[in-house]
Amino acid sequence: MTPVRSLARAMLSGIFVVSGARNFANPGRLAPTAKPVTDRVTPLLERVHPQLPTDTETLIRANSAVQFGAGLMLATGRFTRPAALVLAGTLIPVTLAGHPFWRNDDPIAKNNNQIHFLKNLGLFGGLLLAAADTEGKPGLRWRAGHRIGHSRRSVRRAVRTARREARIAVRSASAARRLPG
């Protein structure tokens, strides 16, 4: 991994590690803000698995733990692409719950939330770039196409070889029949 990638990933993940740890330790301060979003997610969670906890503070803690863990993975260069995708996924409810600028009547609060909303949108874009980054190595699509092409060439070679060997065997058999004997 290049030093620029390492530094960029550490910088990008910093907010997730710090806020993940902070919000895990104190989810109560975010509960009133997060409640409208968790109330909308609760029916989905209950349909997926009725035993899943759906209270707001537990969901905040779960999201925070995921952000902390995925942030550490991104920062340390472990499973960076999946970690970036997971972080992008956790950023969506956080942004919708925490910065709904469209609901603010106060111009100062609206401006502040709009700035934070756009900041999170920028983080989301950076995470998508990190998720797409193959570090200069071929991606899965190229590898699969290359492997398929290689397999096709191998099959063609095997068929040509089998035909050639069959022709040689036919010639040998017909020559053997012509020999007096």
XYZ file of N, CA and C in Angstrom:
543
model
N 0.850 -1.167 0.000
C 0.000 0.000 0.000
C 0.903 1.240 0.000
N 0.542 2.204 -0.820
C 1.352 3.409 -0.901
C 1.140 4.278 0.342
N 2.116 5.112 0.656
C 1.964 5.993 1.824
C 0.766 6.941 1.691
N 0.484 7.391 0.468
C -0.651 8.294 0.283
C -1.958 7.578 0.613
N -2.105 6.343 0.139
C -3.323 5.583 0.445
C -3.445 5.344 1.950
N -2.350 4.976 2.577
C -2.373 4.720 4.018
C -2.793 5.961 4.789
N -2.199 7.084 4.442
C -2.521 8.343 5.119
C -3.970 8.747 4.855
N -4.400 8.643 3.601
C -5.772 9.033 3.255
C -6.790 8.162 3.987
N -6.537 6.872 4.056
C -7.468 5.984 4.749
C -7.506 6.275 6.245
N -6.357 6.543 6.827
C -6.319 6.882 8.256
C -7.074 8.187 8.516
N -6.889 9.156 7.630
C -7.585 10.436 7.802
C -9.096 10.278 7.617
N -9.492 9.492 6.631
C -10.907 9.286 6.358
C -11.581 8.521 7.496
N -10.879 7.578 8.073
C -11.488 6.735 9.108
C -11.502 7.389 10.484
N -10.707 8.420 10.693
C -10.584 9.034 12.016
C -11.915 9.437 12.631
N -12.765 10.086 11.864
C -14.051 10.534 12.390
C -14.916 9.363 12.837
N -14.818 8.234 12.132
C -15.642 7.079 12.473
C -15.142 6.390 13.739
N -13.835 6.319 13.887
C -13.267 5.688 15.087
C -13.595 6.525 16.319
N -13.361 7.827 16.233
C -13.578 8.706 17.389
C -15.066 8.811 17.731
N -15.898 9.113 16.743
C -17.328 9.264 17.044
C -17.960 7.919 17.389
N -17.461 6.826 16.787
C -17.979 5.511 17.142
C -17.737 5.199 18.607
N -16.529 5.465 19.084
C -16.206 5.222 20.500
C -17.022 6.141 21.408
N -17.101 7.404 21.035
C -17.834 8.393 21.853
C -19.323 8.051 21.922
N -19.920 7.730 20.791
C -21.358 7.459 20.761
C -21.698 6.114 21.391
N -20.782 5.161 21.328
C -21.013 3.880 22.000
C -21.054 4.087 23.508
N -20.160 4.920 24.015
C -20.080 5.164 25.453
C -21.260 5.998 25.961
N -21.801 6.873 25.111
C -22.873 7.755 25.558
C -23.956 7.878 24.483
N -24.757 6.838 24.281
C -25.773 6.899 23.227
C -26.978 7.758 23.597
N -27.171 8.033 24.873
C -28.337 8.786 25.328
C -28.417 10.187 24.759
N -27.292 10.813 24.547
C -27.314 12.190 24.042
C -27.808 12.255 22.599
N -27.721 11.125 21.859
C -28.169 11.100 20.457
C -29.578 10.544 20.302
N -30.115 9.935 21.351
C -31.403 9.234 21.247
C -32.538 10.130 20.755
N -32.710 11.329 21.274
C -33.831 12.138 20.781
C -33.716 12.467 19.279
N -32.515 12.698 18.824
C -32.306 13.015 17.412
C -32.478 11.782 16.537
N -32.032 10.632 17.041
C -32.062 9.398 16.253
C -33.435 8.724 16.262
N -34.269 9.040 17.228
C -35.552 8.346 17.386
C -36.415 8.355 16.124
N -36.566 9.459 15.397
C -37.396 9.408 14.184
C -36.892 8.384 13.153
N -35.589 8.244 13.032
C -35.033 7.284 12.070
C -35.166 5.862 12.609
N -34.871 5.660 13.888
C -34.976 4.303 14.437
C -36.425 3.823 14.460
N -37.371 4.742 14.641
C -38.777 4.358 14.591
C -39.169 3.858 13.204
N -38.547 4.405 12.175
C -38.842 3.960 10.811
C -38.144 2.635 10.488
N -36.999 2.385 11.126
C -36.229 1.168 10.877
C -36.767 -0.023 11.680
N -37.378 0.243 12.812
C -37.847 -0.817 13.708
C -38.748 -1.840 13.009
N -39.763 -1.439 12.234
C -40.591 -2.463 11.574
C -39.790 -3.353 10.615
N -38.808 -2.781 9.947
C -37.962 -3.576 9.056
C -37.159 -4.602 9.844
N -36.587 -4.168 10.966
C -35.804 -5.081 11.799
C -36.672 -6.192 12.370
N -37.888 -5.851 12.772
C -38.782 -6.866 13.335
C -39.192 -7.886 12.280
N -39.319 -7.445 11.024
C -39.650 -8.385 9.951
C -38.476 -9.302 9.642
N -37.253 -8.741 9.693
C -36.066 -9.541 9.412
C -35.873 -10.594 10.498
N -35.909 -10.148 11.728
C -35.714 -11.071 12.850
C -36.408 -10.484 14.073
N -37.456 -11.110 14.560
C -38.229 -10.545 15.678
C -37.444 -10.407 16.979
N -36.336 -11.131 17.106
C -35.583 -11.095 18.357
C -34.565 -9.951 18.422
N -34.366 -9.262 17.318
C -33.385 -8.169 17.311
C -33.854 -7.023 18.206
N -32.926 -6.427 18.954
C -33.308 -5.274 19.769
C -33.635 -4.086 18.867
N -34.646 -3.332 19.245
C -35.068 -2.205 18.418
C -35.122 -0.884 19.181
N -34.693 -0.892 20.427
C -34.729 0.377 21.149
C -33.633 1.299 20.613
N -33.869 2.568 20.683
C -33.025 3.565 20.049
C -31.586 3.519 20.539
N -31.385 3.439 21.828
C -30.019 3.455 22.357
C -29.220 2.232 21.928
N -29.863 1.087 21.864
C -29.168 -0.123 21.414
C -28.789 -0.006 19.947
N -29.676 0.534 19.131
C -29.362 0.732 17.711
C -28.230 1.741 17.527
N -28.214 2.773 18.348
C -27.111 3.749 18.294
C -25.809 3.056 18.664
N -25.845 2.246 19.716
C -24.639 1.514 20.131
C -24.160 0.557 19.035
N -25.086 -0.132 18.405
C -24.716 -1.072 17.336
C -24.072 -0.322 16.173
N -24.684 0.779 15.770
C -24.126 1.581 14.681
C -22.755 2.126 15.066
N -22.607 2.554 16.299
C -21.332 3.092 16.777
C -20.256 2.023 16.804
N -20.611 0.815 17.246
C -19.641 -0.279 17.288
C -19.185 -0.644 15.878
N -20.122 -0.663 14.946
C -19.780 -0.963 13.558
C -18.871 0.128 12.995
N -19.193 1.386 13.274
C -18.342 2.475 12.794
C -16.944 2.393 13.390
N -16.859 2.093 14.668
C -15.553 1.982 15.320
C -14.735 0.851 14.695
N -15.343 -0.327 14.579
C -14.625 -1.486 14.033
C -14.249 -1.306 12.568
N -15.190 -0.883 11.756
C -14.897 -0.684 10.330
C -13.915 0.468 10.138
N -14.003 1.484 10.987
C -13.049 2.588 10.921
C -11.632 2.119 11.217
N -11.477 1.245 12.206
C -10.158 0.686 12.506
C -9.642 -0.173 11.358
N -10.535 -0.952 10.764
C -10.116 -1.789 9.629
C -9.654 -0.919 8.460
N -10.396 0.137 8.182
C -10.009 1.034 7.093
C -8.674 1.711 7.406
N -8.507 2.153 8.636
C -7.282 2.851 9.025
C -6.057 1.951 8.970
N -6.232 0.678 9.307
C -5.087 -0.237 9.355
C -4.860 -0.981 8.044
N -5.725 -0.752 7.063
C -5.544 -1.386 5.764
C -6.038 -2.824 5.702
N -6.887 -3.225 6.633
C -7.451 -4.574 6.650
C -8.857 -4.533 6.068
N -9.111 -5.347 5.066
C -10.438 -5.410 4.450
C -10.976 -4.014 4.137
N -10.150 -3.221 3.504
C -10.478 -1.807 3.314
C -11.717 -1.583 2.462
N -11.867 -2.368 1.408
C -13.023 -2.143 0.529
C -14.337 -2.484 1.225
N -14.466 -3.653 1.861
C -15.716 -3.912 2.592
C -15.927 -2.935 3.751
N -14.847 -2.575 4.438
C -14.969 -1.638 5.561
C -15.504 -0.294 5.078
N -15.011 0.172 3.940
C -15.484 1.445 3.397
C -16.960 1.370 3.030
N -17.389 0.255 2.464
C -18.812 0.095 2.130
C -19.685 0.069 3.380
N -19.216 -0.622 4.399
C -19.970 -0.682 5.658
C -20.070 0.711 6.269
N -18.975 1.447 6.278
C -19.003 2.811 6.822
C -19.953 3.698 6.029
N -19.952 3.553 4.718
C -20.875 4.337 3.890
C -22.319 4.003 4.268
N -22.585 2.731 4.507
C -23.932 2.325 4.911
C -24.343 2.887 6.259
N -23.407 2.956 7.202
C -23.739 3.499 8.526
C -23.907 5.006 8.487
N -23.315 5.631 7.509
C -23.375 7.091 7.409
C -24.757 7.577 6.979
N -25.506 6.753 6.264
C -26.817 7.172 5.759
C -27.789 7.489 6.896
N -28.045 6.559 7.840
C -28.988 6.916 8.909
C -28.458 8.019 9.821
N -27.146 8.048 10.017
C -26.555 9.087 10.866
C -26.808 10.463 10.256
N -26.626 10.572 8.957
C -26.809 11.855 8.277
C -28.279 12.262 8.268
N -29.160 11.318 7.965
C -30.585 11.642 7.927
C -31.109 12.033 9.302
N -30.643 11.341 10.339
C -31.125 11.637 11.690
C -30.468 12.887 12.260
N -29.187 13.034 12.017
C -28.441 14.090 12.690
C -28.459 15.449 12.027
N -28.740 15.485 10.731
C -28.621 16.770 10.033
C -29.764 17.033 9.059
N -31.005 16.943 9.526
C -32.138 17.203 8.631
C -32.375 18.711 8.461
N -31.541 19.337 7.692
C -31.607 20.793 7.535
C -32.943 21.246 6.960
N -33.623 20.390 6.224
C -34.887 20.742 5.594
C -36.011 20.916 6.615
N -35.770 20.476 7.862
C -36.789 20.609 8.910
C -36.570 21.837 9.784
N -35.449 22.513 9.627
C -35.117 23.635 10.505
C -35.785 24.924 10.029
N -36.374 25.634 10.994
C -36.935 26.954 10.703
C -35.915 28.042 11.000
N -35.083 27.802 11.988
C -34.046 28.757 12.367
C -32.959 28.773 11.288
N -32.667 29.941 10.691
C -31.683 29.984 9.611
C -30.277 29.551 10.042
N -29.907 29.833 11.278
C -28.571 29.459 11.751
C -28.483 27.936 11.902
N -29.499 27.335 12.524
C -29.515 25.876 12.678
C -29.600 25.197 11.314
N -30.393 25.770 10.421
C -30.524 25.201 9.079
C -29.180 25.230 8.358
N -28.476 26.343 8.437
C -27.166 26.473 7.795
C -26.169 25.491 8.397
N -26.166 25.383 9.719
C -25.253 24.468 10.404
C -25.521 23.017 9.990
N -26.794 22.618 9.990
C -27.128 21.250 9.599
C -26.838 20.993 8.124
N -27.028 22.006 7.303
C -26.744 21.839 5.879
C -25.250 21.630 5.646
N -24.433 22.357 6.381
C -22.981 22.189 6.270
C -22.581 20.774 6.696
N -23.110 20.305 7.822
C -22.779 18.958 8.292
C -23.337 17.879 7.361
N -24.510 18.121 6.795
C -25.080 17.196 5.828
C -24.152 17.077 4.615
N -23.694 18.213 4.106
C -22.790 18.203 2.946
C -21.432 17.596 3.292
N -20.972 17.827 4.514
C -19.718 17.199 4.963
C -19.865 15.684 4.955
N -20.983 15.188 5.481
C -21.221 13.743 5.471
C -21.372 13.217 4.059
N -21.957 14.016 3.185
C -22.064 13.622 1.785
C -20.675 13.486 1.166
N -19.777 14.403 1.523
C -18.384 14.308 1.063
C -17.685 13.073 1.625
N -17.920 12.784 2.892
C -17.366 11.563 3.489
C -17.898 10.326 2.774
N -19.182 10.360 2.446
C -19.796 9.248 1.719
C -19.097 9.041 0.375
N -18.836 10.141 -0.325
C -18.122 10.049 -1.605
C -16.718 9.495 -1.432
N -16.022 9.940 -0.401
C -14.686 9.417 -0.134
C -14.710 7.932 0.185
N -15.726 7.506 0.920
C -15.855 6.078 1.248
C -16.161 5.255 -0.005
N -16.967 5.808 -0.906
C -17.228 5.094 -2.158
C -15.946 4.961 -2.983
N -15.137 6.013 -3.000
C -13.845 5.917 -3.691
C -12.954 4.868 -3.039
N -12.923 4.857 -1.715
C -12.111 3.850 -1.010
C -12.637 2.440 -1.271
N -13.943 2.300 -1.393
C -14.523 0.983 -1.665
C -14.202 0.511 -3.083
N -14.038 1.455 -3.991
C -13.751 1.096 -5.387
C -12.255 0.968 -5.656
N -11.420 1.424 -4.741
C -9.974 1.436 -4.944
C -9.393 0.028 -4.900
N -8.779 -0.383 -5.983
C -8.161 -1.711 -6.036
C -6.654 -1.633 -5.795
N -6.164 -0.486 -5.405
C -4.743 -0.265 -5.129
C -3.869 -0.583 -6.341
N -4.392 -0.306 -7.516
C -3.625 -0.543 -8.731
C -3.680 -1.976 -9.224
N -4.320 -2.848 -8.465
C -4.445 -4.248 -8.868
C -5.735 -4.388 -9.674
N -5.800 -5.395 -10.531
C -7.032 -5.584 -11.294
C -8.215 -5.883 -10.371
N -9.375 -5.372 -10.751
C -10.589 -5.624 -9.991
C -11.163 -7.002 -10.295
N -12.194 -7.355 -9.569
C -12.825 -8.670 -9.733
C -13.398 -8.849 -11.138
N -13.967 -7.788 -11.687
C -14.545 -7.902 -13.028
C -13.462 -8.243 -14.049
N -12.341 -7.547 -13.990
C -11.253 -7.819 -14.929
C -10.715 -9.230 -14.706
N -10.520 -9.601 -13.435
C -9.979 -10.925 -13.133
C -10.884 -12.033 -13.656
N -12.198 -11.871 -13.454
C -13.137 -12.888 -13.932
C -13.098 -12.977 -15.454
N -13.112 -11.824 -16.129
C -13.050 -11.820 -17.595
C -11.750 -12.410 -18.101
N -10.676 -12.076 -17.447
C -9.365 -12.597 -17.833
C -9.316 -14.110 -17.629
N -9.846 -14.584 -16.527
C -9.861 -16.017 -16.224
C -10.719 -16.758 -17.255
N -11.861 -16.186 -17.620
C -12.729 -16.814 -18.627
C -12.007 -16.889 -19.969
N -11.354 -15.784 -20.361
C -10.595 -15.779 -21.610
C -9.473 -16.800 -21.591
N -8.777 -16.903 -20.476
C -7.697 -17.882 -20.326
C -8.250 -19.301 -20.449
N -9.387 -19.543 -19.816
C -10.006 -20.871 -19.885
C -10.411 -21.211 -21.309
N -10.986 -20.239 -22.023
C -11.373 -20.487 -23.420
C -10.156 -20.837 -24.272
N -9.083 -20.100 -24.078
C -7.854 -20.386 -24.845
C -7.323 -21.773 -24.504
N -7.373 -22.148 -23.246
C -6.910 -23.479 -22.842
C -7.750 -24.569 -23.480
N -9.051 -24.367 -23.518
C -9.932 -25.359 -24.139
C -9.630 -25.460 -25.630
N -9.470 -24.311 -26.308
C -9.141 -24.342 -27.745
C -7.829 -25.091 -27.997
N -6.827 -24.829 -27.184
C -5.538 -25.527 -27.327
C -5.712 -27.024 -27.136
N -6.488 -27.415 -26.131
C -6.706 -28.838 -25.866
C -7.434 -29.501 -27.035
N -8.408 -28.798 -27.622
C -9.135 -29.357 -28.765
C -8.197 -29.497 -29.966
N -7.380 -28.479 -30.227
C -6.422 -28.560 -31.344
C -5.437 -29.705 -31.139
N -4.947 -29.853 -29.934
C -4.007 -30.933 -29.637
C -4.670 -32.289 -29.819
N -5.897 -32.426 -29.340
C -6.615 -33.702 -29.485
C -6.850 -34.017 -30.957
N -7.206 -33.022 -31.758
C -7.408 -33.253 -33.200
C -6.096 -33.686 -33.868
N -5.032 -32.992 -33.539
C -3.729 -33.316 -34.123
C -3.310 -34.731 -33.751
N -3.471 -35.080 -32.496
C -3.107 -36.424 -32.051
C -4.012 -37.475 -32.695
N -5.279 -37.147 -32.906
C -6.188 -38.087 -33.583
C -5.754 -38.286 -35.028
N -5.355 -37.199 -35.726
C -4.889 -37.329 -37.113
C -3.622 -38.181 -37.187
N -2.732 -37.953 -36.223
C -1.491 -38.736 -36.196
C -1.811 -40.207 -35.953
N -2.756 -40.468 -35.042
C -3.131 -41.863 -34.747
C -3.766 -42.528 -35.966
N -4.602 -41.774 -36.711
C -5.233 -42.324 -37.917
C -4.171 -42.631 -38.958
N -3.229 -41.711 -39.165
C -2.157 -41.939 -40.135
C -1.316 -43.152 -39.740
N -1.005 -43.236 -38.463
C -0.198 -44.363 -37.989
C -0.924 -45.682 -38.189
N -2.216 -45.696 -37.917
C -3.001 -46.916 -38.065
C -3.112 -47.318 -39.534
N -3.332 -46.337 -40.408
C -3.439 -46.669 -41.848
C -2.076 -47.098 -42.399
N -0.995 -46.520 -41.935
C 0.347 -46.922 -42.368
C 0.648 -48.320 -41.868
N 0.200 -48.646 -40.691
C 0.450 -49.968 -40.135
C -0.318 -51.037 -40.914
N -1.470 -50.712 -41.426
C -2.245 -51.673 -42.219
C -1.618 -51.918 -43.573
N -0.941 -50.922 -44.120
C -0.315 -51.058 -45.428
C 0.969 -51.877 -45.376
N 1.558 -51.976 -44.254
C 2.815 -52.719 -44.146
C 2.554 -54.215 -44.379
N 3.434 -54.847 -45.111
C 3.274 -56.292 -45.315
C 3.497 -57.032 -43.998
N 2.745 -57.964 -43.805
C 3.029 -58.565 -42.610
C 2.401 -59.669 -42.077
